[in-house]
Short mmCIF file of C-alpha atoms in Angstrom, two decimals:
data_model
loop_
_atom_site.label_atom_id
_atom_site.label_comp_id
_atom_site.label_asym_id
_atom_site.label_seq_id
_atom_site.Cartn_x
_atom_site.Cartn_y
_atom_site.Cartn_z
CA MET I 608 -7.27 18.46 22.37
CA THR I 609 -7.13 14.53 23.14
CA ALA I 610 -4.64 12.42 21.68
CA ALA I 611 -5.36 9.97 18.85
CA ARG I 612 -6.21 6.60 20.31
CA THR I 613 -4.04 3.71 19.47
CA PRO I 614 -5.83 1.05 16.98
CA ALA I 615 -6.69 -1.94 18.66
CA VAL I 616 -4.90 -4.11 16.42
CA LEU I 617 -1.64 -2.38 17.40
CA VAL I 618 -2.43 -2.87 20.98
CA LEU I 619 -3.19 -6.51 20.42
CA THR I 620 -0.03 -7.40 18.28
CA ARG I 621 2.18 -5.35 20.76
CA ALA I 622 0.47 -7.00 23.74
CA CYS I 623 1.02 -10.44 22.20
CA ALA I 624 4.86 -9.69 21.42
CA VAL I 625 5.40 -8.30 25.07
CA LEU I 626 3.82 -11.36 26.81
CA THR I 627 5.69 -13.70 24.46
CA ALA I 628 8.80 -12.04 25.17
CA ALA I 629 8.26 -12.03 28.94
CA GLY I 630 7.34 -15.52 29.00
CA CYS I 631 10.35 -16.59 27.05
CA LEU I 632 12.69 -14.62 29.14
CA ALA I 633 11.23 -16.10 32.43
CA ARG I 634 11.50 -19.50 30.83
CA VAL I 635 15.16 -19.09 30.16
CA LEU I 636 16.06 -17.53 33.44
CA TRP I 637 14.50 -20.49 35.20
CA THR I 638 16.10 -23.43 32.89
CA GLY I 639 19.26 -21.45 32.03
CA VAL I 640 20.93 -21.10 28.62
CA ALA I 641 21.60 -24.51 26.39
CA ASP I 642 24.25 -24.59 24.02
CA ARG I 643 25.69 -21.26 25.16
CA PRO I 644 28.56 -20.95 22.30
CA VAL I 645 25.70 -21.50 19.79
CA ALA I 646 23.52 -18.80 21.51
CA LEU I 647 26.49 -16.50 21.53
CA ALA I 648 27.25 -17.00 17.98
CA PHE I 649 23.75 -16.42 16.68
CA GLY I 650 23.41 -13.55 18.92
CA LEU I 651 26.35 -11.85 17.70
CA LEU I 652 24.99 -12.46 14.07
CA VAL I 653 21.82 -10.74 14.77
CA ALA I 654 23.54 -7.84 16.59
CA LEU I 655 25.93 -7.53 13.72
CA GLY I 656 22.82 -7.33 11.50
CA GLU I 657 21.27 -4.53 13.48
CA LEU I 658 24.45 -2.62 13.57
CA THR I 659 24.44 -2.89 9.76
CA ARG I 660 20.80 -1.94 9.36
CA ARG I 661 19.56 0.66 6.78
CA THR I 662 18.16 3.68 8.24
CA GLY I 663 15.92 6.29 6.36
CA ALA I 664 15.21 3.80 3.52
CA GLU I 665 11.93 2.81 2.23
CA THR I 666 11.94 -0.98 2.71
CA ARG I 667 10.20 -3.69 4.36
CA GLU I 668 13.33 -5.16 6.20
CA THR I 669 15.80 -2.74 7.54
CA ALA I 670 18.29 -5.29 9.00
CA PRO I 671 18.15 -8.45 6.68
CA LEU I 672 21.11 -9.95 8.23
CA ALA I 673 19.48 -9.92 11.79
CA ALA I 674 16.36 -11.07 10.18
CA ALA I 675 18.26 -14.05 8.53
CA GLY I 676 20.17 -15.01 11.66
CA GLY I 677 16.90 -15.11 13.62
CA LEU I 678 15.19 -17.30 11.26
CA ALA I 679 18.30 -19.55 10.96
CA TYR I 680 18.18 -19.94 14.82
CA ALA I 681 14.65 -20.75 14.83
CA LEU I 682 15.11 -23.53 12.24
CA LEU I 683 18.17 -25.06 13.73
CA GLY I 684 17.80 -28.63 14.44
CA GLU I 685 21.37 -29.68 14.52
CA ILE I 686 24.86 -28.36 15.11
CA GLY I 687 27.48 -30.30 13.47
CA ALA I 688 25.64 -33.41 13.30
CA GLU I 689 24.69 -33.24 16.96
CA PRO I 690 20.95 -32.32 18.09
CA ALA I 691 20.39 -28.70 19.04
CA ARG I 692 19.10 -28.20 22.56
CA HIS I 693 17.78 -24.72 22.53
CA GLY I 694 14.08 -24.30 22.49
CA VAL I 695 11.54 -21.68 21.52
CA ALA I 696 11.96 -19.68 24.60
CA GLN I 697 15.54 -19.41 24.20
CA THR I 698 15.46 -18.61 20.51
CA VAL I 699 13.14 -15.69 21.11
CA THR I 700 15.20 -14.38 23.84
CA VAL I 701 18.51 -14.53 22.32
CA VAL I 702 17.01 -12.80 19.19
CA LEU I 703 15.15 -10.07 21.19
CA ALA I 704 18.32 -9.23 23.29
CA ALA I 705 20.66 -9.17 20.41
CA SER I 706 18.43 -7.08 18.45
CA LEU I 707 18.27 -4.43 21.38
CA LEU I 708 21.96 -4.88 21.76
CA GLY I 709 22.70 -4.06 18.19
CA SER I 710 20.22 -1.15 18.20
CA VAL I 711 21.99 0.65 21.23
CA PRO I 712 24.17 3.04 18.92
CA TYR I 713 20.86 3.85 17.01
CA ILE I 714 18.78 4.42 20.07
CA ALA I 715 21.41 6.47 21.50
CA ARG I 716 20.94 8.81 18.40
CA GLY I 717 17.34 8.59 18.53
CA ARG I 718 16.98 6.47 15.44
CA GLY I 719 16.49 2.88 17.19
CA PRO I 720 14.07 0.36 15.83
CA LEU I 721 10.36 1.17 15.83
CA LEU I 722 8.33 -0.58 18.40
CA ASP I 723 6.33 -2.43 15.32
CA GLN I 724 9.65 -3.67 13.91
CA LEU I 725 10.44 -5.30 17.23
CA THR I 726 7.06 -6.52 17.42
CA ARG I 727 7.24 -8.24 14.16
CA ARG I 728 10.68 -9.59 14.81
CA VAL I 729 9.53 -11.35 17.98
CA LEU I 730 6.37 -12.93 16.65
CA THR I 731 7.64 -13.94 13.39
CA VAL I 732 10.80 -15.74 15.00
CA ALA I 733 8.38 -17.08 17.69
CA PHE I 734 6.21 -18.53 14.84
CA ALA I 735 8.92 -20.38 12.93
CA ALA I 736 10.39 -21.63 16.24
CA VAL I 737 6.98 -22.87 17.37
CA CYS I 738 6.53 -24.54 14.08
CA PHE I 739 9.89 -26.24 13.93
CA GLN I 740 11.63 -26.85 17.10
CA PRO I 741 9.18 -28.91 19.13
CA LEU I 742 8.85 -31.50 16.16
CA SER I 743 12.58 -31.25 15.67
CA HIS I 744 13.49 -31.98 19.46
CA GLN I 745 11.02 -35.11 19.06
CA GLY I 746 13.10 -36.48 16.31
CA ALA I 747 10.24 -36.07 13.84
CA PHE I 748 12.62 -35.02 11.10
CA ARG I 749 15.52 -37.40 11.78
CA ASP I 750 14.99 -39.72 9.04
CA TRP I 751 14.24 -37.18 6.46
CA GLY I 752 16.79 -36.80 3.60
CA GLY I 753 18.56 -33.58 2.54
CA LEU I 754 15.94 -32.70 -0.07
CA GLY I 755 13.11 -33.28 2.26
CA HIS I 756 14.68 -31.29 5.16
CA ALA I 757 15.40 -28.45 2.55
CA LEU I 758 11.62 -28.42 1.36
CA LEU I 759 10.44 -28.58 4.93
CA LEU I 760 12.53 -25.37 5.75
CA ILE I 761 11.21 -23.66 2.57
CA ALA I 762 7.62 -24.47 3.39
CA LEU I 763 7.87 -23.21 7.11
CA LEU I 764 9.82 -19.94 5.64
CA ALA I 765 6.84 -19.32 3.34
CA LEU I 766 4.42 -19.49 6.27
CA THR I 767 6.76 -17.34 8.30
CA ALA I 768 6.92 -14.68 5.60
CA LEU I 769 3.07 -14.80 5.30
CA CYS I 770 2.87 -14.34 9.03
CA ASP I 771 5.22 -11.39 8.79
CA ALA I 772 3.32 -9.82 6.00
CA VAL I 773 0.01 -9.92 7.80
CA LEU I 774 1.86 -8.44 10.76
CA ALA I 775 2.94 -5.69 8.57
CA ALA I 776 -0.21 -4.99 6.61
CA ALA I 777 -2.66 -5.18 9.60
CA PRO I 778 -1.21 -2.27 11.61
CA ALA I 779 -0.99 -0.15 8.31
CA ARG I 780 -4.79 -0.99 7.64
CA ALA I 781 -5.53 -0.07 11.30
CA ARG I 782 -3.62 3.41 10.98
CA SER I 783 -4.81 4.36 7.75
CA GLY I 784 -7.83 2.73 7.14
CA TRP I 785 -6.93 1.53 3.60
CA PRO I 786 -8.28 -1.75 2.32
CA LEU I 787 -6.33 -4.81 3.78
CA GLY I 788 -6.23 -6.67 0.41
CA PRO I 789 -3.83 -4.10 -1.36
CA LEU I 790 -1.80 -3.63 1.60
CA LEU I 791 -1.31 -7.54 2.03
CA ARG I 792 -0.43 -7.80 -1.83
CA GLU I 793 1.99 -4.93 -1.79
CA GLU I 794 3.80 -6.81 1.36
CA LEU I 795 3.95 -9.93 -0.46
CA ARG I 796 5.04 -8.58 -3.67
CA GLY I 797 7.87 -6.92 -1.63
CA MET I 798 9.22 -10.50 -1.02
CA ALA I 799 10.57 -10.50 -4.30
CA GLY I 800 13.29 -8.29 -3.25
CA ILE I 801 15.59 -8.50 -0.17
CA THR I 802 13.03 -10.56 1.82
CA SER I 803 13.40 -13.65 -0.54
CA ALA I 804 17.25 -13.35 0.09
CA VAL I 805 16.81 -13.24 3.77
CA CYS I 806 14.56 -16.23 3.72
CA ALA I 807 16.90 -18.13 1.57
CA THR I 808 19.90 -17.39 3.68
CA GLY I 809 18.08 -18.27 6.99
CA ALA I 810 17.39 -21.79 5.29
CA VAL I 811 20.85 -22.23 4.18
CA MET I 812 22.37 -21.19 7.41
CA ALA I 813 20.34 -23.62 9.41
CA LEU I 814 21.25 -26.42 6.82
CA ALA I 815 24.92 -25.53 6.86
CA VAL I 816 25.44 -24.99 10.58
CA ALA I 817 23.92 -28.58 10.94
CA VAL I 818 26.57 -29.95 8.77
CA ALA I 819 29.68 -27.82 9.20
CA GLY I 820 29.00 -26.27 12.48
CA LEU I 821 29.26 -22.50 13.48
CA TRP I 822 31.88 -21.57 11.07
CA ALA I 823 29.22 -21.65 8.55
CA LEU I 824 27.86 -18.50 9.82
CA PRO I 825 30.38 -15.88 8.81
CA VAL I 826 30.83 -17.42 5.29
CA LEU I 827 27.11 -17.35 4.60
CA SER I 828 26.78 -13.83 6.11
CA VAL I 829 29.16 -12.39 3.33
CA PRO I 830 26.82 -12.73 0.20
CA LEU I 831 23.82 -11.30 2.39
CA LEU I 832 25.98 -8.49 3.18
CA LEU I 833 26.62 -7.77 -0.33
CA THR I 834 23.28 -8.09 -1.25
CA GLN I 835 22.34 -5.57 1.23
CA LEU I 836 24.93 -3.11 -0.16
CA SER I 837 23.74 -3.51 -3.54
CA TYR I 838 20.07 -2.82 -2.56
CA ARG I 839 21.26 0.18 -0.72
CA ARG I 840 22.76 1.50 -3.58
CA TYR I 841 19.69 0.71 -5.99
CA ALA I 842 17.57 2.53 -3.07
CA ALA I 843 19.79 5.44 -3.31
CA VAL I 844 19.50 5.58 -7.04
CA ARG I 845 15.66 5.37 -6.82
CA ALA I 846 15.59 8.23 -4.17
CA THR I 847 17.76 10.34 -6.25
CA TYR I 848 15.29 9.69 -9.33
CA ARG I 849 12.35 10.69 -7.33
CA GLN I 850 14.16 13.84 -6.11
CA THR I 851 14.70 14.74 -9.74
CA ILE I 852 10.96 14.19 -10.39
CA ALA I 853 10.04 16.36 -7.66
CA SER I 854 12.54 19.11 -8.56
CA LEU I 855 11.25 19.14 -12.10
CA ALA I 856 7.60 19.35 -10.54
CA ARG I 857 8.58 22.41 -8.68
CA ALA I 858 9.62 24.17 -11.87
CA THR I 859 6.09 25.36 -12.35
CA GLU I 860 6.04 26.69 -8.76
CA ILE I 861 9.37 28.52 -9.19
CA ALA I 862 7.85 30.09 -12.52
CA GLY I 863 4.87 31.21 -10.62
CA TYR I 864 2.40 29.15 -12.54
CA THR I 865 1.27 27.12 -9.58
CA PRO I 866 0.99 27.74 -5.77
CA ALA I 867 4.08 26.60 -3.53
CA GLY I 868 3.28 22.80 -2.42
CA HIS I 869 0.49 22.33 -4.93
CA ALA I 870 2.26 19.17 -6.81
CA ARG I 871 3.22 17.79 -3.48
CA ARG I 872 -0.24 17.83 -1.93
CA VAL I 873 -1.75 16.51 -5.01
CA ALA I 874 0.71 13.63 -5.08
CA GLU I 875 0.18 12.71 -1.39
CA LEU I 876 -3.66 12.93 -1.52
CA SER I 877 -3.65 10.94 -5.04
CA GLY I 878 -1.38 8.01 -3.46
CA ALA I 879 -3.69 8.09 -0.56
CA VAL I 880 -6.63 7.68 -2.95
CA GLY I 881 -4.92 5.19 -5.10
CA ARG I 882 -4.43 2.73 -2.10
CA GLU I 883 -8.13 3.43 -1.13
CA LEU I 884 -9.03 2.03 -4.50
CA GLY I 885 -6.68 -0.88 -4.41
CA LEU I 886 -3.48 0.27 -6.11
CA SER I 887 -0.04 -1.02 -5.03
CA GLY I 888 3.40 -1.44 -6.16
CA GLY I 889 4.29 -0.01 -9.50
CA ALA I 890 0.89 1.39 -10.12
CA LEU I 891 1.15 3.60 -7.17
CA THR I 892 4.70 4.76 -8.13
CA VAL I 893 3.25 5.89 -11.64
CA LEU I 894 0.50 7.50 -10.02
CA GLU I 895 2.83 9.54 -7.67
CA TYR I 896 5.25 10.52 -10.41
CA ALA I 897 2.27 11.66 -12.53
CA ALA I 898 0.56 13.52 -9.89
CA LEU I 899 3.89 15.39 -9.40
CA MET I 900 4.35 16.32 -13.01
CA HIS I 901 0.71 16.81 -13.60
CA ASP I 902 0.82 20.65 -14.14
CA ILE I 903 4.09 20.69 -15.91
CA GLY I 904 2.26 21.53 -19.31
CA GLN I 905 1.42 25.08 -17.85
CA LEU I 906 5.09 26.05 -18.59
CA SER I 907 3.97 26.41 -22.31
CA LEU I 908 1.59 29.10 -21.43
CA VAL I 909 2.29 32.87 -21.94
CA ASP I 910 0.45 33.91 -19.17
CA PRO I 911 0.06 32.00 -16.06
CA VAL I 912 -3.45 30.68 -14.98
CA PRO I 913 -4.62 32.57 -11.70
CA ALA I 914 -3.44 30.39 -8.82
CA GLY I 915 -2.63 27.63 -11.44
CA ALA I 916 -6.50 26.48 -11.50
CA THR I 917 -6.44 24.61 -14.85
CA ALA I 918 -9.80 22.84 -13.72
CA ALA I 919 -11.73 25.98 -14.55
CA LEU I 920 -10.13 26.46 -18.17
CA PRO I 921 -12.24 25.32 -21.25
CA LEU I 922 -11.67 21.71 -21.90
CA ALA I 923 -9.87 22.14 -25.22
CA GLU I 924 -7.01 24.23 -23.40
CA GLN I 925 -6.96 21.59 -20.62
CA ARG I 926 -6.21 19.08 -23.23
CA ARG I 927 -3.60 21.14 -24.89
CA ILE I 928 -1.90 21.84 -21.69
CA ALA I 929 -2.09 17.93 -20.60
CA LEU I 930 -0.62 17.04 -23.96
CA LEU I 931 2.32 19.41 -23.67
CA GLY I 932 2.92 18.16 -20.19
CA GLY I 933 3.05 14.47 -21.51
CA ALA I 934 5.54 15.66 -24.40
CA VAL I 935 7.69 17.37 -21.47
CA VAL I 936 7.53 14.15 -19.57
CA ARG I 937 8.69 11.89 -22.26
CA GLN I 938 11.81 14.21 -23.10
CA THR I 939 12.89 13.93 -19.46
CA GLY I 940 13.24 9.89 -19.86
CA VAL I 941 10.63 9.10 -17.10
CA ASP I 942 8.53 5.98 -17.77
CA ALA I 943 6.18 6.17 -20.55
CA ALA I 944 3.45 5.26 -18.35
CA VAL I 945 3.86 8.34 -16.39
CA ALA I 946 3.64 10.45 -19.62
CA VAL I 947 0.58 8.54 -20.60
CA VAL I 948 -1.29 9.60 -17.41
CA VAL I 949 -0.22 13.14 -17.53
CA GLU I 950 -1.50 13.30 -21.31
CA ARG I 951 -4.88 11.81 -20.64
CA GLN I 952 -5.75 13.73 -17.29
CA ALA I 953 -8.15 15.88 -19.48
CA ASP I 954 -9.57 13.22 -21.53
CA PRO I 955 -13.15 12.17 -20.90
CA CYS I 956 -13.52 10.52 -17.68
CA ARG I 957 -14.83 6.96 -18.87
CA GLU I 958 -11.87 6.77 -21.40
CA GLN I 959 -9.04 7.69 -18.78
CA PRO I 960 -6.80 5.15 -16.93
CA LEU I 961 -7.43 5.24 -13.27
CA ALA I 962 -4.59 7.04 -12.27
CA ALA I 963 -5.53 9.89 -14.47
CA ARG I 964 -9.04 10.00 -12.97
CA ILE I 965 -7.60 10.09 -9.48
CA ILE I 966 -5.17 13.04 -10.45
CA ARG I 967 -8.12 14.84 -12.07
CA ALA I 968 -10.31 14.73 -9.09
CA VAL I 969 -7.88 15.25 -6.54
CA ASN I 970 -6.46 18.28 -8.51
CA ALA I 971 -9.73 19.92 -8.85
CA TYR I 972 -10.38 19.26 -5.13
CA GLU I 973 -7.12 20.89 -4.15
CA GLU I 974 -7.94 23.88 -6.21
CA LYS I 975 -11.31 24.30 -5.41
CA ALA I 976 -10.74 23.96 -1.40
CA ARG I 977 -7.49 26.06 -1.36
CA ASP I 978 -9.10 29.37 -0.99
CA ALA I 979 -12.66 28.68 -0.11
CA GLY I 980 -12.43 29.21 3.67
CA PRO I 981 -12.92 27.16 6.63
CA GLY I 982 -15.66 25.10 4.96
CA GLY I 983 -13.73 24.68 1.83
CA SER I 984 -13.14 21.08 1.87
CA LEU I 985 -16.72 20.10 2.21
CA THR I 986 -17.72 22.54 -0.24
CA ALA I 987 -15.24 21.33 -2.76
CA LEU I 988 -16.37 17.74 -2.27
CA GLU I 989 -19.94 18.55 -2.83
CA GLU I 990 -18.97 20.41 -6.01
CA LEU I 991 -17.09 17.21 -7.30
CA ARG I 992 -20.15 15.04 -6.43
CA LEU I 993 -22.71 17.58 -8.17
CA ALA I 994 -20.49 17.90 -11.32
CA ALA I 995 -21.49 16.30 -14.60
CA ALA I 996 -21.19 12.57 -14.61
CA GLY I 997 -18.26 12.74 -17.31
CA ASP I 998 -16.14 15.31 -15.27
CA TYR I 999 -15.09 13.14 -12.21
CA ALA I 1000 -15.39 9.48 -11.71
CA PRO I 1001 -17.84 8.92 -8.78
CA GLU I 1002 -15.82 6.12 -7.27
CA VAL I 1003 -12.82 8.27 -7.19
CA VAL I 1004 -14.68 11.19 -5.46
CA GLU I 1005 -16.11 8.80 -2.92
CA ALA I 1006 -12.67 7.32 -2.14
CA LEU I 1007 -11.44 10.80 -1.73
CA ALA I 1008 -14.19 11.65 0.55
CA ARG I 1009 -13.46 8.53 2.65
CA VAL I 1010 -9.63 9.28 2.74
CA LEU I 1011 -10.46 12.93 3.98
CA SER I 1012 -12.90 11.67 6.61
CA ARG I 1013 -10.13 9.67 8.24
CA GLY I 1014 -8.36 12.81 9.01
CA SER I 1015 -9.67 16.27 9.37
CA LEU I 1016 -11.46 18.11 6.61
CA THR I 1017 -9.30 21.40 6.53
CA VAL I 1018 -8.03 23.63 4.01
CA PRO I 1019 -5.02 22.64 2.09
CA ALA I 1020 -2.01 24.29 3.45
CA GLU I 1021 0.21 26.59 1.58
CA GLY I 1022 3.88 25.89 1.00
#
């Protein structure tokens, strides 16, 4: 069995990062380190940021303080009213070396930063430094006022954030095959959270060090660390909320109404189809929660449906179960949008919201393919395609086929 080939986009970006890092390191070794106390201060800041990184959390930026420190060093033109002498090469070298140093405890435990994270860090810092430092060293911004300098930094940070979003979305597109547009929109939407705080702190650090010197670094690090702590608690609450929903979804499995793992499989496949169709952000979250709880109305049945296969029931019975499921979801306090999707999964296809169309098609596919043998996946897809026009949305079925074609068309696993 041959190993999967690494997508060309990943190879290209990693090669660019390696070449950039190697070239910068060679340059620094040849010319030496300028402004060593400044390099040490920013290196310690980035290393501290890596030491306080968030592990196991679903977030765009796991080490916000390190990212802010790297951006501040890249956009640093003056130090206490004296011109900064470090260049692009030293900026990249210091940020990369400090990132690796701060990651040593995590690497020792096998939880170090992913290669893609280091690739993005190197390329985004290099991009910001290349845009700012050559012009700064030539004195192009010497006569700019405080407001003009601040606006310049904001513009450069916006371009750097866009570069980072592309570097995050392009590899995800190469791995998953999902459309680049929704992935990029999701990355850009994520900037409204911790990323905006990272960019703002990086800009303020650069401006403050230019006026007050290196003492500004520890003062300005505290707000971002507090923001990171708050965001970590928010992420923990969200994780607990999702676990609660997943536990509720398992009620039908524990009671013997649906096969083990059915809700989880439908939720995972529905999420992939949703991304294929351009959903992102909150719409994907609603889709995931509704997919997890789509069968909860079966708890109202006196006798379980064989194998929980509601797709074979009369339409009136499907609607009754869906409405009961929506009522249960509303009583749990989950977002009302999730209850609407659960309620409408048995409505006529043309009247359903997109999330309900996706869950209906994916649930039917999982039920049909589960016990159909080696060729069950292909057979199930063909049955969905040949169904009456009002049963399953053709665009959803084709998106499901594309998602499955990028993996292997196998029978859904039990458990």
